[in-house]
């Protein structure tokens, strides 16, 4: 025992002395004892702990009690013990009291304190085990002194970590209402007087439990449960999301714009054709023939019914073979006209949609991409090509490029992103590219070379970065396989399409172009600022400039002054990086140089090397159609400027309160698009196609229709779509020598020489159209006697039929 000699008022006994002698508790009313500050703090902590147990306080009070007990236990020179004050019922906390079983609670209830050795033993036991609530040993003793029982229902002393864990667990049980705060039972007690679980559904205090079967009246104020969607509900939501998807809206807008910009193509689709009825009649026949022969005799695809008795006649010009599925629907000239007009409108819509998708994939905004789509489809120079469906059908080019870029996870703005790779888009891109090639080599062949060059450059850059820059980027085996298979499909389609054309070149040497032929159709530099006559805005103003061009239908190459201005602005203000802008500009200049053919330095450094060394390039008759690539690249430059402007508008709107731009500011972003569309409006004529003669529906072939010529024979090919009988007539990119001979010999028909020559070819019937022979030799000879020629003559309406 120690005393504090330095404290005034004489020696004071320690708390152990006080408990041993039964004297007053430190901190009581006896002034001969000095209060120990540590004892006061510990007493306060013990009081708070007792109050928390008695009232069933929550985990927060338990945690505070735990911290205070721990501080008291760690006080040096103090021994554990318990002292109860029977007068106040409050535990005197000179030392930390820890009673972990029912015997200790009995002692606390009778006012006896455990010996110091027992407390130490209890501390040692509690330090190695997780504290658990003790059970009540004697319920009658617990009832006699509720306060003492409350003091004795505490947890055993444990180390800091296990104590905190137990208190948390007890607190969670308090939240569930499983702990009775007034009876001294711990969280693990059942709440019954004998310690057994209650089986009658009553609460520990004897009150009846709430009937769980009754509905909760407050449940009506809760949120309604989510309804379980039905299969048709899920389908409807998916269809709804599809209808409002960006690509769906872009496709619908492209189609609506195509109908508007090509009007009145669909006004009388069974009777009229856009621009003229010569080349469009030929292409309407091509679609009808491919659909008909693939359903009846696919092996004879390339041996068409026109140009009899020539073989491989279907390869005399671009075939539009990719439209064969459409040719399988309907029959006869009217169906062929309707089919052509519908495909003409859809070709414009696909071009707009494809260019839009490509610009979006490369990183342009919606408005900028719309500018690309409109400029690519409705550029003024393309208005002169309205009679060439194989030229207008160019939407597969940007669409295939967009799919391939998406499949490889690449965009112009963000570069290569491996996480966005998807081999499905790669397959789709190669298939679309193969379909585009099947429409014709006039547009498809340059596309094939551009695609091959892109693959080659990309492969070189890829391996150069891996070897020299040590930059290893994932590519993936599946993506490589998709490129390999897709590339083989594309190449296979190209080879299968090229075989008939190489055969035609061997059989008809005059079908191959010469550099002299290219010079005839090569436009001068003034053609890039001259609009065709079909342009509503510039056609009349540029009439004088067109008169200076040798062949203005293929030399008026104006892509649009608005497009020029936007592309120029895109060189200085754009979302594209400077290096990307310069590359786009270089592409524009290269495409324009090639479009000039032999006009630029004689083509020695531009067109002539391609003409001499690239297979199939000599079959391209009009270099001006390469302006298609310049238009696309100009559109991408313009999209960079428009997108940057749209982003700036969004930044300005974000600074406004509320964060919405004014209507004028929103409309300003649409001005470039509206200007491009306005410059693409046209005055394309839609002439009525000559009606099919009744004789074409009844007379068998092989037959010859007179008069014959390039422009006369193309409607005849259209008329033959009712029965597809063999006809000598035909129109294409070149004229076979035999057809030239037929036209020359039959100028004196009917005479013995012409009749014998036609019989030699196997011709059985000759039809002379009275309404077409005015001013020709047949105007007189058609009624000449035929005695001695071994032929007969009859008239069917306005057609004179000679049967050989």
Coordinates of N, CA, C and O in Angstrom, one line a residue, residues 91-174:
X91 N -22.4 1.9 -9.5 CA -21.1 1.2 -9.3 C -20.0 2.2 -9.1 O -19.9 3.2 -9.9
X92 N -19.2 2.0 -8.0 CA -18.1 2.9 -7.8 C -17.0 2.4 -8.7 O -16.5 1.3 -8.5
X93 N -16.5 3.2 -9.5 CA -15.5 2.8 -10.6 C -14.1 3.2 -10.2 O -13.4 3.7 -11.1
X94 N -13.6 3.0 -9.0 CA -12.2 3.3 -8.7 C -11.4 2.4 -9.6 O -10.3 2.8 -9.9
X95 N -11.8 1.3 -9.8 CA -11.1 0.3 -10.8 C -12.2 -0.1 -11.8 O -13.4 0.0 -11.5
X96 N -11.7 -0.7 -12.9 CA -12.6 -1.2 -13.9 C -13.3 -2.5 -13.4 O -12.6 -3.5 -13.0
X97 N -14.6 -2.6 -13.3 CA -15.3 -3.7 -12.9 C -15.7 -4.6 -14.1 O -16.2 -4.1 -15.1
X98 N -15.4 -5.9 -14.0 CA -15.7 -6.8 -15.1 C -16.2 -8.1 -14.5 O -15.5 -8.8 -13.9
X99 N -17.5 -8.3 -14.7 CA -18.2 -9.5 -14.2 C -18.7 -10.2 -15.3 O -19.6 -9.7 -16.0
X100 N -18.3 -11.4 -15.6 CA -18.6 -12.1 -16.9 C -19.5 -13.3 -16.7 O -19.8 -14.0 -17.6
X101 N -20.0 -13.6 -15.5 CA -20.9 -14.8 -15.3 C -22.0 -14.5 -14.3 O -22.0 -13.5 -13.6
X102 N -22.8 -15.5 -14.2 CA -23.9 -15.3 -13.2 C -23.5 -15.2 -11.8 O -24.0 -14.5 -11.0
X103 N -22.4 -15.9 -11.3 CA -21.9 -15.9 -10.0 C -21.5 -14.5 -9.6 O -21.7 -14.0 -8.5
X104 N -20.8 -13.9 -10.6 CA -20.3 -12.5 -10.3 C -21.5 -11.6 -10.1 O -21.5 -10.6 -9.3
X105 N -22.6 -11.8 -10.9 CA -23.7 -10.9 -10.8 C -24.4 -11.2 -9.4 O -25.0 -10.3 -8.8
X106 N -24.3 -12.4 -8.9 CA -24.9 -12.7 -7.6 C -24.1 -11.9 -6.5 O -24.7 -11.4 -5.6
X107 N -22.8 -11.9 -6.7 CA -22.0 -11.2 -5.7 C -22.3 -9.7 -5.8 O -22.4 -9.0 -4.8
X108 N -22.5 -9.2 -7.0 CA -22.8 -7.8 -7.1 C -24.2 -7.5 -6.6 O -24.4 -6.4 -6.0
X109 N -25.1 -8.4 -6.7 CA -26.5 -8.2 -6.1 C -26.5 -8.2 -4.6 O -27.3 -7.5 -4.0
X110 N -25.6 -8.9 -4.0 CA -25.6 -9.0 -2.5 C -24.7 -8.0 -1.9 O -24.5 -7.9 -0.7
X111 N -24.0 -7.1 -2.8 CA -23.2 -6.1 -2.3 C -21.8 -6.5 -2.0 O -21.0 -5.8 -1.5
X112 N -21.4 -7.7 -2.3 CA -20.1 -8.2 -2.1 C -19.2 -8.0 -3.3 O -19.7 -8.2 -4.4
X113 N -18.0 -7.6 -3.1 CA -17.1 -7.4 -4.2 C -16.2 -8.6 -4.4 O -15.8 -9.1 -3.4
X114 N -15.8 -9.0 -5.5 CA -14.9 -10.1 -5.7 C -13.6 -9.7 -5.2 O -13.2 -8.6 -5.2
X115 N -12.9 -10.7 -4.8 CA -11.5 -10.5 -4.4 C -10.6 -10.1 -5.6 O -11.0 -10.3 -6.7
X116 N -9.5 -9.5 -5.2 CA -8.6 -9.0 -6.3 C -8.1 -10.1 -7.1 O -7.9 -10.0 -8.4
X117 N -7.8 -11.3 -6.5 CA -7.3 -12.4 -7.3 C -8.3 -12.9 -8.2 O -8.0 -13.3 -9.3
X118 N -9.6 -13.0 -7.8 CA -10.6 -13.4 -8.7 C -10.8 -12.5 -9.9 O -11.0 -12.9 -11.0
X119 N -10.7 -11.2 -9.6 CA -10.8 -10.2 -10.8 C -9.7 -10.4 -11.7 O -9.9 -10.3 -12.9
X120 N -8.5 -10.7 -11.2 CA -7.3 -10.9 -12.1 C -7.6 -12.1 -12.9 O -7.2 -12.1 -14.1
X121 N -8.1 -13.2 -12.3 CA -8.3 -14.4 -13.1 C -9.4 -14.2 -14.2 O -9.2 -14.6 -15.3
X122 N -10.4 -13.4 -13.8 CA -11.4 -13.1 -14.8 C -10.8 -12.3 -15.9 O -11.2 -12.5 -17.1
X123 N -10.0 -11.4 -15.6 CA -9.3 -10.6 -16.6 C -8.5 -11.4 -17.6 O -8.5 -11.3 -18.8
X124 N -7.8 -12.4 -17.0 CA -7.0 -13.3 -17.8 C -7.9 -14.1 -18.8 O -7.5 -14.4 -19.9
X125 N -9.0 -14.6 -18.2 CA -9.8 -15.4 -19.1 C -10.5 -14.6 -20.2 O -10.6 -15.0 -21.3
X126 N -10.9 -13.4 -19.8 CA -11.6 -12.5 -20.8 C -10.7 -12.0 -21.8 O -11.1 -11.7 -23.0
X127 N -9.3 -11.9 -21.5 CA -8.4 -11.4 -22.5 C -8.2 -12.4 -23.6 O -7.8 -12.0 -24.7
X128 N -8.4 -13.7 -23.5 CA -8.1 -14.7 -24.5 C -9.4 -15.2 -25.2 O -9.3 -16.0 -26.1
X129 N -10.5 -14.7 -24.8 CA -11.7 -15.1 -25.5 C -12.6 -13.9 -25.9 O -12.4 -12.8 -25.4
X130 N -13.5 -14.3 -26.8 CA -14.4 -13.2 -27.3 C -15.5 -13.1 -26.3 O -16.1 -14.1 -25.8
X131 N -15.8 -11.8 -25.9 CA -16.8 -11.6 -24.8 C -18.1 -12.1 -25.3 O -18.5 -11.8 -26.4
X132 N -18.8 -12.7 -24.4 CA -20.2 -13.1 -24.7 C -21.1 -12.8 -23.5 O -20.6 -12.8 -22.4
X133 N -22.3 -12.5 -23.8 CA -23.1 -12.1 -22.7 C -23.4 -13.3 -21.8 O -23.6 -14.4 -22.2
X134 N -23.3 -13.1 -20.5 CA -23.5 -14.1 -19.5 C -25.0 -14.4 -19.4 O -25.9 -13.6 -19.7
X135 N -25.3 -15.6 -18.9 CA -26.6 -16.0 -18.7 C -27.1 -15.8 -17.2 O -26.3 -15.8 -16.3
X136 N -28.3 -15.6 -17.0 CA -28.8 -15.3 -15.7 C -29.0 -16.6 -15.0 O -29.6 -17.6 -15.4
X137 N -28.2 -16.8 -13.9 CA -28.3 -18.1 -13.1 C -29.5 -18.2 -12.2 O -30.0 -19.3 -12.0
X138 N -29.8 -17.1 -11.6 CA -30.9 -17.2 -10.7 C -31.9 -16.0 -10.9 O -31.5 -14.9 -10.6
X139 N -33.0 -16.3 -11.5 CA -33.9 -15.2 -11.9 C -34.5 -14.5 -10.6 O -34.7 -13.3 -10.6
X140 N -34.6 -15.2 -9.5 CA -35.2 -14.6 -8.3 C -34.3 -13.6 -7.7 O -34.6 -12.6 -7.3
X141 N -33.0 -14.0 -7.7 CA -32.0 -13.0 -7.2 C -31.9 -11.8 -8.1 O -31.7 -10.7 -7.7
X142 N -32.0 -12.1 -9.4 CA -31.9 -10.9 -10.4 C -33.1 -10.0 -10.2 O -33.0 -8.8 -10.3
X143 N -34.3 -10.5 -9.8 CA -35.5 -9.7 -9.6 C -35.3 -8.9 -8.3 O -35.9 -7.8 -8.2
X144 N -34.6 -9.3 -7.3 CA -34.5 -8.6 -6.0 C -33.7 -7.3 -6.1 O -33.9 -6.4 -5.4
X145 N -32.8 -7.3 -7.0 CA -31.9 -6.1 -7.2 C -31.7 -5.9 -8.6 O -30.7 -6.4 -9.2
X146 N -32.6 -5.2 -9.3 CA -32.5 -5.0 -10.7 C -31.3 -4.1 -11.1 O -30.6 -4.4 -12.1
X147 N -31.0 -3.2 -10.2 CA -29.8 -2.3 -10.6 C -28.5 -3.1 -10.5 O -27.6 -2.9 -11.3
X148 N -28.4 -3.9 -9.4 CA -27.2 -4.7 -9.3 C -27.1 -5.7 -10.4 O -26.0 -5.9 -11.0
X149 N -28.2 -6.3 -10.8 CA -28.2 -7.2 -11.9 C -27.7 -6.5 -13.2 O -27.0 -7.1 -14.0
X150 N -28.2 -5.3 -13.3 CA -27.8 -4.5 -14.5 C -26.4 -4.3 -14.6 O -25.7 -4.4 -15.6
X151 N -25.8 -3.9 -13.4 CA -24.3 -3.7 -13.3 C -23.6 -5.0 -13.6 O -22.5 -5.0 -14.1
X152 N -24.2 -6.1 -13.3 CA -23.5 -7.4 -13.4 C -23.7 -8.0 -14.8 O -23.2 -9.1 -15.0
X153 N -24.5 -7.5 -15.7 CA -24.7 -8.1 -17.0 C -23.8 -7.6 -18.0 O -24.0 -7.8 -19.2
X154 N -22.7 -6.9 -17.7 CA -21.7 -6.4 -18.7 C -21.0 -7.5 -19.3 O -21.0 -8.7 -18.9
X155 N -20.3 -7.2 -20.3 CA -19.4 -8.2 -21.0 C -18.1 -8.4 -20.3 O -17.7 -7.6 -19.5
X156 N -17.6 -9.6 -20.5 CA -16.2 -9.9 -20.0 C -15.2 -8.9 -20.6 O -15.4 -8.5 -21.7
X157 N -14.1 -8.7 -19.8 CA -13.0 -7.9 -20.4 C -12.3 -8.7 -21.5 O -12.0 -9.8 -21.4
X158 N -12.1 -8.0 -22.6 CA -11.4 -8.6 -23.7 C -10.4 -7.6 -24.2 O -10.4 -6.4 -23.8
X159 N -9.6 -8.0 -25.1 CA -8.7 -7.1 -25.8 C -9.4 -6.1 -26.7 O -10.6 -6.3 -27.0
X160 N -8.7 -5.1 -27.1 CA -9.4 -4.0 -27.8 C -10.1 -4.5 -29.1 O -11.2 -4.1 -29.3
X161 N -9.5 -5.3 -29.8 CA -10.1 -5.7 -31.1 C -11.3 -6.6 -30.9 O -12.3 -6.4 -31.6
X162 N -11.2 -7.6 -30.1 CA -12.4 -8.5 -29.9 C -13.5 -7.7 -29.2 O -14.7 -8.0 -29.5
X163 N -13.2 -6.7 -28.3 CA -14.2 -6.0 -27.7 C -15.0 -5.1 -28.7 O -16.3 -5.1 -28.6
X164 N -14.3 -4.5 -29.6 CA -15.0 -3.6 -30.5 C -15.9 -4.5 -31.4 O -17.0 -4.1 -31.8
X165 N -15.4 -5.7 -31.8 CA -16.2 -6.5 -32.7 C -17.4 -7.0 -32.0 O -18.5 -7.0 -32.6
X166 N -17.3 -7.3 -30.7 CA -18.5 -7.8 -30.0 C -19.5 -6.7 -29.8 O -20.7 -6.9 -29.9
X167 N -19.0 -5.5 -29.5 CA -19.9 -4.4 -29.3 C -20.7 -4.1 -30.6 O -21.8 -3.7 -30.6
X168 N -20.0 -4.2 -31.7 CA -20.6 -3.9 -33.0 C -21.7 -4.9 -33.2 O -22.8 -4.6 -33.7
X169 N -21.4 -6.2 -32.9 CA -22.4 -7.3 -33.1 C -23.6 -7.0 -32.2 O -24.7 -7.2 -32.6
X170 N -23.3 -6.7 -30.9 CA -24.4 -6.4 -30.0 C -25.2 -5.3 -30.4 O -26.5 -5.3 -30.3
X171 N -24.6 -4.2 -31.0 CA -25.3 -3.1 -31.4 C -26.2 -3.4 -32.6 O -27.3 -2.9 -32.7
X172 N -25.8 -4.3 -33.5 CA -26.6 -4.7 -34.6 C -27.9 -5.4 -34.1 O -29.0 -5.3 -34.6
X173 N -27.7 -6.2 -33.0 CA -28.8 -7.0 -32.5 C -29.7 -6.0 -31.8 O -30.9 -6.2 -31.7
X174 N -29.2 -5.0 -31.2 CA -30.1 -4.0 -30.5 C -31.0 -3.3 -31.6 O -32.1 -3.1 -31.3

